[in-house]
Coordinates of N, CA and C and ligand atoms in Angstrom, one line a residue:
M1 N -12.1 8.8 13.4 CA -12.2 7.9 12.2 C -11.5 6.6 12.4
K2 N -12.1 5.5 12.0 CA -11.5 4.2 12.1 C -10.8 3.8 10.9
L3 N -9.5 3.4 11.0 CA -8.7 3.1 9.9 C -8.3 1.6 9.9
L4 N -8.4 0.9 8.8 CA -8.0 -0.4 8.6 C -6.7 -0.4 7.7
L5 N -5.6 -0.9 8.3 CA -4.3 -0.8 7.6 C -3.8 -2.2 7.4
V6 N -3.6 -2.5 6.1 CA -2.9 -3.8 5.8 C -1.5 -3.6 5.3
G7 N -0.6 -4.3 5.8 CA 0.8 -4.1 5.4 C 1.6 -3.2 6.5
A8 N 1.0 -3.1 7.7 CA 1.5 -2.2 8.7 C 3.0 -2.5 9.1
T9 N 3.5 -3.7 8.8 CA 4.8 -4.0 9.3 C 5.9 -3.7 8.2
G10 N 5.4 -3.2 7.0 CA 6.4 -2.9 5.9 C 6.9 -1.5 6.0
L11 N 7.8 -1.2 5.0 CA 8.5 0.1 5.0 C 7.5 1.2 5.0
V12 N 6.6 1.2 4.0 CA 5.6 2.3 4.0 C 4.5 2.2 5.1
G13 N 4.1 0.9 5.3 CA 3.1 0.7 6.3 C 3.5 1.2 7.7
R14 N 4.7 1.0 8.0 CA 5.2 1.4 9.4 C 5.1 2.9 9.5
H15 N 5.3 3.7 8.4 CA 5.2 5.1 8.4 C 3.7 5.5 8.5
V16 N 2.9 4.8 7.8 CA 1.4 5.1 7.9 C 1.0 4.9 9.3
L17 N 1.4 3.8 9.9 CA 0.9 3.5 11.3 C 1.4 4.6 12.2
E18 N 2.6 5.0 12.1 CA 3.2 6.0 13.0 C 2.4 7.3 12.9
L19 N 2.1 7.7 11.6 CA 1.3 9.0 11.4 C -0.1 8.8 11.9
A20 N -0.7 7.7 11.7 CA -2.1 7.5 12.1 C -2.3 7.5 13.6
L21 N -1.3 6.8 14.3 CA -1.4 6.8 15.7 C -1.2 8.1 16.4
K22 N -0.5 9.0 15.7 CA -0.3 10.4 16.2 C -1.4 11.3 15.9
D23 N -2.2 11.0 14.9 CA -3.2 11.9 14.3 C -4.5 11.9 15.1
P24 N -4.8 13.0 15.7 CA -6.1 13.1 16.5 C -7.3 12.8 15.8
R25 N -7.3 12.9 14.4 CA -8.5 12.6 13.6 C -8.8 11.1 13.6
I26 N -7.7 10.3 13.8 CA -7.8 8.8 13.7 C -8.1 8.3 15.2
T27 N -9.3 7.7 15.4 CA -9.6 7.3 16.7 C -9.1 5.8 17.0
S28 N -9.0 5.0 15.9 CA -8.5 3.7 16.1 C -8.0 3.1 14.8
V29 N -7.0 2.3 14.9 CA -6.4 1.6 13.8 C -6.4 0.1 14.0
V30 N -7.0 -0.6 13.0 CA -6.9 -2.1 13.0 C -5.9 -2.5 12.0
A31 N -4.9 -3.2 12.4 CA -3.9 -3.6 11.4 C -3.7 -5.2 11.5
P32 N -4.4 -5.9 10.6 CA -4.3 -7.3 10.6 C -2.8 -7.6 10.1
I33 N -2.1 -8.5 10.8 CA -0.7 -8.7 10.5 C -0.4 -10.2 10.6
R34 N 0.9 -10.6 10.3 CA 1.3 -11.9 10.6 C 2.4 -12.0 11.5
R35 N 2.9 -10.8 12.0 CA 3.9 -10.8 13.1 C 3.6 -9.6 14.0
T36 N 3.9 -9.7 15.3 CA 3.4 -8.7 16.3 C 3.9 -7.3 16.1
L37 N 3.2 -6.4 16.6 CA 3.5 -4.9 16.6 C 3.5 -4.5 18.0
P38 N 4.3 -3.4 18.3 CA 4.3 -2.9 19.7 C 2.9 -2.4 20.1
V39 N 2.5 -2.6 21.3 CA 1.2 -2.3 21.8 C 1.0 -0.8 21.8
H40 N -0.2 -0.3 21.5 CA -0.6 1.1 21.5 C -2.1 1.2 21.8
S41 N -2.5 2.2 22.6 CA -3.9 2.2 23.0 C -4.9 2.4 21.9
K42 N -4.4 2.9 20.7 CA -5.3 3.1 19.6 C -5.3 2.0 18.6
L43 N -4.4 1.0 18.9 CA -4.2 0.0 17.9 C -4.7 -1.4 18.3
I44 N -5.4 -2.0 17.3 CA -5.8 -3.5 17.4 C -5.0 -4.2 16.3
S45 N -4.2 -5.2 16.6 CA -3.4 -5.8 15.5 C -3.6 -7.3 15.6
P46 N -4.7 -7.8 15.1 CA -5.0 -9.3 15.1 C -4.0 -10.0 14.1
I47 N -3.5 -11.1 14.6 CA -2.7 -12.0 13.7 C -3.6 -12.8 12.8
V48 N -3.4 -12.7 11.5 CA -4.3 -13.4 10.6 C -3.5 -14.2 9.6
D49 N -4.3 -15.1 9.0 CA -3.7 -15.9 7.8 C -4.3 -15.2 6.6
F50 N -3.6 -14.6 5.8 CA -4.1 -13.9 4.6 C -4.7 -14.9 3.6
D51 N -4.4 -16.1 3.7 CA -5.0 -17.1 2.8 C -6.4 -17.6 3.3
D52 N -6.6 -17.2 4.5 CA -7.9 -17.6 5.1 C -8.4 -16.5 6.1
L53 N -8.7 -15.3 5.5 CA -9.0 -14.2 6.3 C -10.4 -14.4 7.0
P54 N -10.5 -13.9 8.3 CA -11.7 -14.1 9.0 C -12.8 -13.2 8.5
E55 N -13.8 -13.7 7.8 CA -14.7 -12.9 7.0 C -15.7 -12.1 7.8
S56 N -16.0 -12.5 9.0 CA -17.1 -11.9 9.7 C -16.6 -11.0 10.9
Q57 N -15.4 -10.6 10.9 CA -14.9 -9.8 12.0 C -15.5 -8.4 11.9
I58 N -15.9 -7.8 13.0 CA -16.5 -6.5 13.0 C -15.5 -5.4 12.5
W59 N -14.2 -5.7 12.6 CA -13.2 -4.6 12.3 C -13.1 -4.4 10.7
W60 N -13.8 -5.2 10.0 CA -13.8 -4.9 8.5 C -14.6 -3.7 8.2
Q61 N -15.4 -3.3 9.2 CA -16.2 -2.1 9.0 C -15.4 -0.9 9.6
A62 N -14.9 -0.1 8.7 CA -14.0 1.0 9.0 C -14.4 2.2 8.2
D63 N -13.8 3.3 8.4 CA -14.0 4.5 7.5 C -13.2 4.4 6.3
A64 N -12.0 3.8 6.4 CA -11.1 3.7 5.2 C -10.2 2.6 5.4
V65 N -9.7 2.0 4.3 CA -8.7 1.0 4.2 C -7.5 1.6 3.6
I66 N -6.3 1.4 4.2 CA -5.0 1.7 3.4 C -4.3 0.4 3.3
C67 N -3.9 0.1 2.0 CA -3.2 -1.1 1.7 C -1.8 -0.9 1.3
T68 N -0.9 -1.4 2.0 CA 0.6 -1.3 1.6 C 1.2 -2.7 1.6
L69 N 0.4 -3.7 1.3 CA 0.9 -5.0 1.2 C 1.7 -5.2 0.0
G70 N 2.7 -6.1 0.0 CA 3.5 -6.3 -1.2 C 4.7 -7.2 -0.8
T71 N 5.2 -7.8 -1.9 CA 6.4 -8.6 -1.7 C 7.3 -8.5 -3.0
T72 N 8.3 -9.3 -3.2 CA 9.0 -9.4 -4.4 C 8.9 -10.8 -5.0
I73 N 9.2 -11.0 -6.3 CA 9.1 -12.3 -6.8 C 10.2 -13.2 -6.1
K74 N 11.3 -12.6 -5.8 CA 12.4 -13.3 -5.2 C 12.0 -13.8 -3.8
T75 N 11.4 -12.9 -3.0 CA 11.0 -13.3 -1.7 C 9.8 -14.3 -1.7
A76 N 8.9 -14.0 -2.6 CA 7.7 -14.9 -2.7 C 8.1 -16.3 -3.2
G77 N 9.1 -16.3 -4.1 CA 9.5 -17.6 -4.6 C 9.0 -17.9 -6.0
S78 N 7.9 -17.3 -6.5 CA 7.4 -17.5 -7.8 C 6.5 -16.4 -8.2
K79 N 6.2 -16.3 -9.5 CA 5.3 -15.2 -10.0 C 3.9 -15.4 -9.4
D80 N 3.5 -16.7 -9.3 CA 2.1 -16.9 -8.7 C 2.1 -16.5 -7.2
A81 N 3.1 -16.8 -6.5 CA 3.1 -16.5 -5.1 C 3.2 -14.9 -4.9
F82 N 4.0 -14.3 -5.8 CA 4.0 -12.8 -5.8 C 2.7 -12.2 -6.0
K83 N 2.0 -12.8 -7.0 CA 0.7 -12.2 -7.4 C -0.3 -12.4 -6.3
R84 N -0.2 -13.5 -5.5 CA -1.1 -13.7 -4.4 C -1.0 -12.6 -3.4
V85 N 0.2 -12.1 -3.1 CA 0.4 -11.1 -2.1 C 0.1 -9.7 -2.7
D86 N 0.5 -9.5 -3.9 CA 0.4 -8.1 -4.5 C -0.9 -7.8 -5.2
H87 N -1.7 -8.9 -5.5 CA -3.0 -8.7 -6.1 C -4.1 -9.4 -5.3
D88 N -4.0 -10.7 -5.0 CA -5.1 -11.4 -4.5 C -5.5 -10.9 -3.0
Y89 N -4.4 -10.7 -2.2 CA -4.7 -10.3 -0.8 C -5.3 -8.9 -0.8
P90 N -4.7 -7.9 -1.5 CA -5.3 -6.6 -1.5 C -6.8 -6.6 -2.0
L91 N -7.0 -7.4 -3.0 CA -8.4 -7.5 -3.5 C -9.4 -8.1 -2.5
M92 N -8.9 -9.2 -1.9 CA -9.8 -9.9 -0.9 C -10.1 -8.9 0.3
V93 N -9.1 -8.2 0.7 CA -9.3 -7.2 1.8 C -10.3 -6.2 1.3
A94 N -10.2 -5.7 0.1 CA -11.1 -4.7 -0.5 C -12.5 -5.3 -0.5
R95 N -12.7 -6.5 -0.9 CA -14.0 -7.1 -1.0 C -14.7 -7.2 0.4
L96 N -13.9 -7.7 1.3 CA -14.4 -7.9 2.7 C -14.8 -6.5 3.3
A97 N -13.9 -5.5 3.1 CA -14.2 -4.2 3.7 C -15.4 -3.6 3.1
Y98 N -15.5 -3.7 1.8 CA -16.7 -3.2 1.1 C -18.0 -3.9 1.5
Q99 N -17.9 -5.2 1.7 CA -19.1 -5.9 2.2 C -19.5 -5.5 3.5
H100 N -18.6 -4.9 4.3 CA -18.9 -4.4 5.6 C -19.0 -2.9 5.6
Q101 N -19.4 -2.4 4.5 CA -19.8 -0.9 4.3 C -18.6 0.1 4.5
T102 N -17.4 -0.4 4.3 CA -16.3 0.6 4.4 C -16.2 1.3 3.0
P103 N -16.3 2.7 3.1 CA -16.5 3.4 1.8 C -15.3 3.8 1.0
T104 N -14.1 3.7 1.7 CA -12.9 4.3 1.1 C -11.7 3.3 1.1
Y105 N -11.0 3.2 0.0 CA -9.9 2.3 -0.2 C -8.7 3.1 -0.8
V106 N -7.6 3.0 -0.2 CA -6.4 3.7 -0.7 C -5.3 2.7 -0.8
L107 N -4.8 2.6 -2.1 CA -3.8 1.6 -2.4 C -2.4 2.2 -2.6
N108 N -1.4 1.6 -2.0 CA 0.0 1.9 -2.4 C 0.3 1.1 -3.6
S109 N 0.1 1.7 -4.8 CA 0.3 1.0 -6.0 C 1.8 1.3 -6.5
A110 N 2.0 1.4 -7.8 CA 3.3 1.7 -8.3 C 3.3 2.5 -9.6
M111 N 4.3 3.3 -9.8 CA 4.4 4.2 -10.9 C 4.2 3.5 -12.3
G112 N 4.7 2.3 -12.4 CA 4.7 1.6 -13.6 C 3.5 0.8 -13.9
A113 N 2.5 0.9 -13.1 CA 1.2 0.0 -13.3 C 0.7 0.2 -14.7
N114 N 0.7 -0.9 -15.4 CA 0.3 -0.8 -16.8 C 0.1 -2.3 -17.4
A115 N -1.1 -2.5 -17.8 CA -1.4 -3.9 -18.3 C -0.6 -4.2 -19.5
Q116 N -0.2 -3.2 -20.3 CA 0.5 -3.5 -21.6 C 2.0 -3.7 -21.3
S117 N 2.5 -3.4 -20.1 CA 3.9 -3.5 -19.8 C 4.4 -4.9 -20.1
K118 N 5.7 -5.0 -20.4 CA 6.3 -6.3 -20.6 C 6.7 -6.9 -19.2
V119 N 6.7 -6.0 -18.2 CA 7.2 -6.3 -16.9 C 6.0 -6.9 -16.1
F120 N 6.1 -8.1 -15.6 CA 5.1 -8.8 -14.9 C 4.6 -8.0 -13.7
Y121 N 5.5 -7.4 -12.9 CA 5.2 -6.6 -11.7 C 4.2 -5.5 -12.1
N122 N 4.5 -4.8 -13.2 CA 3.6 -3.6 -13.7 C 2.2 -4.1 -14.1
Q123 N 2.2 -5.3 -14.7 CA 0.9 -5.9 -15.2 C 0.1 -6.2 -13.9
V124 N 0.7 -6.8 -12.9 CA -0.1 -7.2 -11.7 C -0.6 -5.9 -11.0
K125 N 0.2 -4.9 -10.9 CA -0.3 -3.7 -10.3 C -1.5 -3.1 -11.0
D126 N -1.4 -3.1 -12.4 CA -2.5 -2.6 -13.1 C -3.8 -3.4 -13.0
E127 N -3.6 -4.7 -13.0 CA -4.7 -5.7 -12.8 C -5.4 -5.4 -11.5
L128 N -4.6 -5.2 -10.5 CA -5.3 -4.9 -9.2 C -6.0 -3.5 -9.2
E129 N -5.4 -2.5 -9.8 CA -6.1 -1.2 -9.9 C -7.5 -1.4 -10.7
Q130 N -7.4 -2.2 -11.8 CA -8.7 -2.4 -12.6 C -9.7 -3.1 -11.7
D131 N -9.3 -4.2 -11.1 CA -10.2 -5.0 -10.3 C -10.8 -4.2 -9.1
L132 N -10.0 -3.3 -8.5 CA -10.5 -2.5 -7.4 C -11.6 -1.5 -7.9
Q133 N -11.4 -1.0 -9.1 CA -12.4 -0.1 -9.7 C -13.8 -0.7 -9.9
R134 N -13.8 -2.0 -10.0 CA -15.1 -2.7 -10.3 C -15.9 -2.9 -9.0
I135 N -15.2 -2.7 -7.8 CA -15.9 -3.0 -6.5 C -17.0 -2.0 -6.2
G136 N -16.8 -0.8 -6.4 CA -17.8 0.2 -6.1 C -17.6 1.1 -4.9
F137 N -16.3 1.3 -4.5 CA -16.0 2.2 -3.4 C -16.5 3.6 -3.7
H138 N -16.9 4.3 -2.7 CA -17.3 5.7 -2.8 C -16.0 6.5 -3.2
S139 N -14.9 6.1 -2.5 CA -13.6 6.8 -2.8 C -12.5 5.8 -2.9
L140 N -11.8 5.9 -4.1 CA -10.7 4.9 -4.3 C -9.5 5.7 -4.8
T141 N -8.3 5.5 -4.2 CA -7.1 6.3 -4.6 C -6.0 5.4 -4.8
F142 N -5.2 5.6 -5.9 CA -4.0 4.8 -6.2 C -2.8 5.8 -6.0
V143 N -2.0 5.5 -5.0 CA -0.8 6.3 -4.8 C 0.3 5.5 -5.5
Q144 N 1.0 6.2 -6.5 CA 1.8 5.5 -7.4 C 3.3 5.9 -7.3
P145 N 4.0 5.5 -6.3 CA 5.4 5.9 -6.1 C 6.3 5.3 -7.2
G146 N 7.5 6.0 -7.3 CA 8.6 5.4 -8.0 C 9.4 4.6 -7.0
L147 N 10.7 4.5 -7.1 CA 11.5 3.7 -6.1 C 11.2 4.3 -4.7
I148 N 10.9 3.4 -3.8 CA 10.6 3.9 -2.4 C 11.9 4.1 -1.7
G149 N 12.0 5.3 -1.0 CA 13.2 5.6 -0.2 C 12.9 5.3 1.2
G150 N 13.9 4.7 1.9 CA 13.8 4.5 3.3 C 14.7 3.3 3.7
T151 N 14.7 3.0 5.0 CA 15.5 1.9 5.5 C 14.6 0.7 5.7
R152 N 15.0 -0.4 5.0 CA 14.2 -1.6 5.2 C 15.0 -2.7 5.8
D153 N 14.3 -3.7 6.5 CA 15.0 -4.8 7.2 C 15.7 -5.7 6.1
E154 N 15.0 -5.9 5.0 CA 15.5 -6.8 4.0 C 16.5 -6.1 3.1
F155 N 17.6 -6.8 2.7 CA 18.6 -6.2 1.8 C 18.1 -6.6 0.3
R156 N 17.9 -5.5 -0.5 CA 17.5 -5.7 -1.9 C 18.5 -5.0 -2.7
L157 N 19.4 -5.8 -3.3 CA 20.6 -5.3 -4.0 C 20.2 -4.3 -5.2
G158 N 19.2 -4.8 -6.0 CA 18.8 -4.0 -7.2 C 18.3 -2.6 -6.7
E159 N 17.5 -2.6 -5.7 CA 16.9 -1.4 -5.2 C 18.0 -0.4 -4.6
R160 N 19.0 -1.0 -4.0 CA 20.1 -0.2 -3.4 C 20.8 0.4 -4.5
A161 N 21.1 -0.3 -5.6 CA 21.9 0.2 -6.7 C 21.1 1.3 -7.4
L162 N 19.9 1.1 -7.6 CA 19.0 2.1 -8.3 C 18.9 3.3 -7.4
A163 N 18.8 3.1 -6.1 CA 18.7 4.3 -5.2 C 19.9 5.1 -5.3
L164 N 21.1 4.5 -5.4 CA 22.3 5.2 -5.5 C 22.4 6.0 -6.7
G165 N 22.0 5.4 -7.9 CA 22.0 6.1 -9.1 C 21.0 7.3 -9.1
L166 N 19.8 7.1 -8.6 CA 18.8 8.1 -8.6 C 19.2 9.3 -7.6
T167 N 19.9 8.9 -6.5 CA 20.3 10.0 -5.6 C 21.4 10.9 -6.3
L168 N 22.3 10.2 -7.0 CA 23.3 10.9 -7.7 C 22.8 11.9 -8.7
F169 N 21.8 11.4 -9.5 CA 21.2 12.3 -10.6 C 20.0 13.1 -10.2
Q170 N 19.6 13.0 -8.9 CA 18.4 13.7 -8.4 C 18.3 15.1 -8.9
P171 N 19.4 15.9 -8.8 CA 19.2 17.4 -9.2 C 18.8 17.6 -10.6
I172 N 19.1 16.6 -11.5 CA 18.7 16.9 -12.9 C 17.6 16.0 -13.4
L173 N 17.1 15.1 -12.5 CA 16.0 14.2 -12.9 C 14.6 14.9 -12.8
P174 N 13.7 14.7 -13.7 CA 12.4 15.2 -13.5 C 11.8 14.6 -12.3
K175 N 10.9 15.3 -11.6 CA 10.4 14.9 -10.3 C 9.8 13.5 -10.3
R176 N 9.1 13.2 -11.5 CA 8.5 11.9 -11.6 C 9.4 10.7 -11.4
W177 N 10.7 10.9 -11.8 CA 11.7 9.8 -11.7 C 12.5 9.7 -10.4
R178 N 12.3 10.7 -9.6 CA 13.1 10.8 -8.3 C 12.5 9.7 -7.3
I179 N 13.4 9.5 -6.3 CA 13.0 8.6 -5.3 C 11.7 9.1 -4.6
S180 N 10.8 8.2 -4.2 CA 9.6 8.6 -3.4 C 9.9 8.2 -2.0
P181 N 10.2 9.1 -1.1 CA 10.5 8.7 0.3 C 9.2 8.1 1.0
A182 N 9.4 7.1 1.8 CA 8.3 6.3 2.4 C 7.4 7.3 3.2
E183 N 8.1 8.3 3.9 CA 7.2 9.2 4.7 C 6.3 10.0 3.8
N184 N 6.7 10.4 2.6 CA 5.8 11.2 1.7 C 4.7 10.3 1.2
I185 N 5.0 9.1 0.9 CA 4.0 8.1 0.4 C 2.9 7.9 1.5
A186 N 3.4 7.7 2.8 CA 2.5 7.5 3.9 C 1.6 8.6 4.1
K187 N 2.2 9.9 4.0 CA 1.3 11.1 4.2 C 0.2 11.1 3.1
A188 N 0.6 10.8 1.9 CA -0.4 10.9 0.8 C -1.4 9.8 1.0
L189 N -1.1 8.7 1.4 CA -2.0 7.6 1.7 C -3.0 8.0 2.8
L190 N -2.5 8.5 3.9 CA -3.3 8.9 5.0 C -4.2 10.1 4.7
D191 N -3.7 11.1 4.0 CA -4.5 12.3 3.6 C -5.6 11.8 2.7
S192 N -5.4 10.9 1.8 CA -6.4 10.4 0.9 C -7.5 9.7 1.6
A193 N -7.0 8.9 2.6 CA -8.0 8.1 3.4 C -8.9 9.1 4.2
I194 N -8.3 10.1 4.7 CA -9.1 11.0 5.6 C -10.0 11.9 4.7
E195 N -9.5 12.4 3.6 CA -10.3 13.2 2.7 C -11.5 12.4 2.1
S196 N -11.2 11.2 1.7 CA -12.3 10.3 1.1 C -13.0 11.0 0.0
K197 N -12.3 11.5 -1.0 CA -12.9 12.2 -2.1 C -13.7 11.3 -3.0
R198 N -14.9 11.6 -3.4 CA -15.7 10.7 -4.2 C -15.0 10.4 -5.6
G199 N -15.1 9.2 -6.0 CA -14.5 8.8 -7.3 C -13.2 8.1 -7.2
C200 N -12.5 8.0 -8.4 CA -11.2 7.3 -8.4 C -10.1 8.3 -8.7
H201 N -9.1 8.3 -8.0 CA -8.0 9.3 -8.1 C -6.6 8.6 -8.1
C202 N -5.7 9.3 -8.8 CA -4.3 8.8 -8.8 C -3.4 9.9 -8.3
I203 N -2.4 9.5 -7.5 CA -1.4 10.4 -7.0 C -0.1 9.9 -7.6
G204 N 0.5 10.6 -8.5 CA 1.7 10.2 -9.2 C 3.0 10.4 -8.5
S205 N 4.0 9.8 -8.9 CA 5.3 9.9 -8.3 C 5.9 11.3 -8.2
E206 N 5.4 12.2 -9.2 CA 5.9 13.6 -9.2 C 5.4 14.3 -7.9
K207 N 4.3 13.9 -7.3 CA 3.8 14.5 -6.1 C 4.4 13.9 -4.9
L208 N 5.2 12.9 -5.0 CA 5.7 12.2 -3.8 C 7.2 12.4 -3.6
A209 N 7.8 13.0 -4.6 CA 9.3 13.3 -4.5 C 9.6 14.5 -3.6
N210 N 10.8 14.5 -3.1 CA 11.3 15.7 -2.4 C 11.8 16.6 -3.5
E211 N 12.0 17.9 -3.1 CA 12.6 18.9 -4.0 C 14.1 18.4 -4.1
A212 N 14.7 18.7 -5.3 CA 16.1 18.3 -5.5 C 17.0 19.1 -4.5
Ligands
NAP1 N1 10.1 -1.2 -3.6 C1 9.8 -0.2 -4.3 O1 10.7 0.7 -4.6 C2 8.4 0.0 -4.7 C3 8.1 1.0 -5.7 C4 6.8 1.2 -6.0 C5 5.8 0.5 -5.4 N2 6.0 -0.4 -4.5 C6 4.9 -1.1 -3.8 O2 4.6 -0.4 -2.6 C7 4.0 -1.3 -1.7 C8 4.6 -1.2 -0.3 O3 6.0 -1.4 -0.4 P1 6.9 -1.6 0.9 O4 8.3 -1.4 0.4 O5 6.4 -0.8 2.0 O6 6.7 -3.1 1.2 P2 7.4 -4.0 2.3 O7 8.3 -3.2 3.1 O8 8.0 -5.2 1.5 O9 6.2 -4.5 3.2 C9 5.2 -5.3 2.7 C10 4.1 -5.6 3.7 O10 3.4 -6.7 3.1 C11 3.4 -7.8 4.0 N3 3.5 -9.1 3.4 C12 4.4 -9.5 2.5 N4 4.2 -10.8 2.2 C13 3.1 -11.2 2.9 C14 2.4 -12.4 3.0 N5 2.8 -13.5 2.3 N6 1.3 -12.5 3.8 C15 1.0 -11.4 4.5 N7 1.6 -10.2 4.4 C16 2.6 -10.1 3.6 C17 4.6 -7.6 4.9 O11 4.4 -8.3 6.1 P3 5.6 -8.9 6.9 O12 6.3 -7.8 7.6 O13 4.9 -9.9 7.8 O14 6.5 -9.6 5.9 C18 4.6 -6.1 5.0 O15 3.7 -5.7 6.0 C19 4.1 -2.7 -2.3 O16 2.9 -3.1 -2.9 C20 5.2 -2.5 -3.4 O17 5.0 -3.4 -4.5 C21 7.3 -0.7 -4.1

């Protein structure tokens, strides 16, 4: 199976890539990126400009796309710049992959995705989910983690503080509110891509948490 992975250099994306490269069911991974990845015989990792994606590349034709792209408003610099990464790029990737007959799209979305939310982040996540549903994929899955657990290169104070609180209260928290470890998210993303179940599916944070 050919997998197209966008966001391969991120916290969740790195775990997806590691699992996919080890998995005998995956014959090749194409991971368009903006900084280099270690060489692997199953991996093609073209450097691309997400504002100007190369539309006619043969590698848009895959068996499934997994999207783990994302940023923060702080890193992006503005709400518009954040939305470009968390909505526009994943949607453009979806359109190009679909145009090239890729039947399956699996998105690393978020637990709070909701158009009615007062939080801009949650509105953007929901808008992307809605827009993806209009494309026509045979199989579409939204994996919706809570706070992602794992070690990231970038220091995010708010996430660190929240992670500390959630870890402390983990034994008494409902599963839905617990940390979603990046490895569990990656496994859910890859399993959904391989299964390619017809229709639109959601995997909630309660399925991504570890036991207390
Ligand atoms: N943080 C949380 O607790 C949380 C909770 C629920 C859902 N989520 C969502 O889960 C998804 C994955 O999260 P994550 O923590 O794995 O993300 P991450 O570590 O921040 O990685 C994001 C990926 O997106 C790429 N990216 C960022 N800005 C880009 C740009 N301008 N152009 C091209 N690529 C760009 C990064 O590439 P570079 O390596 O080149 O920067 C990286 O590959 C995101 O959509 C996030 O919103 C996060």
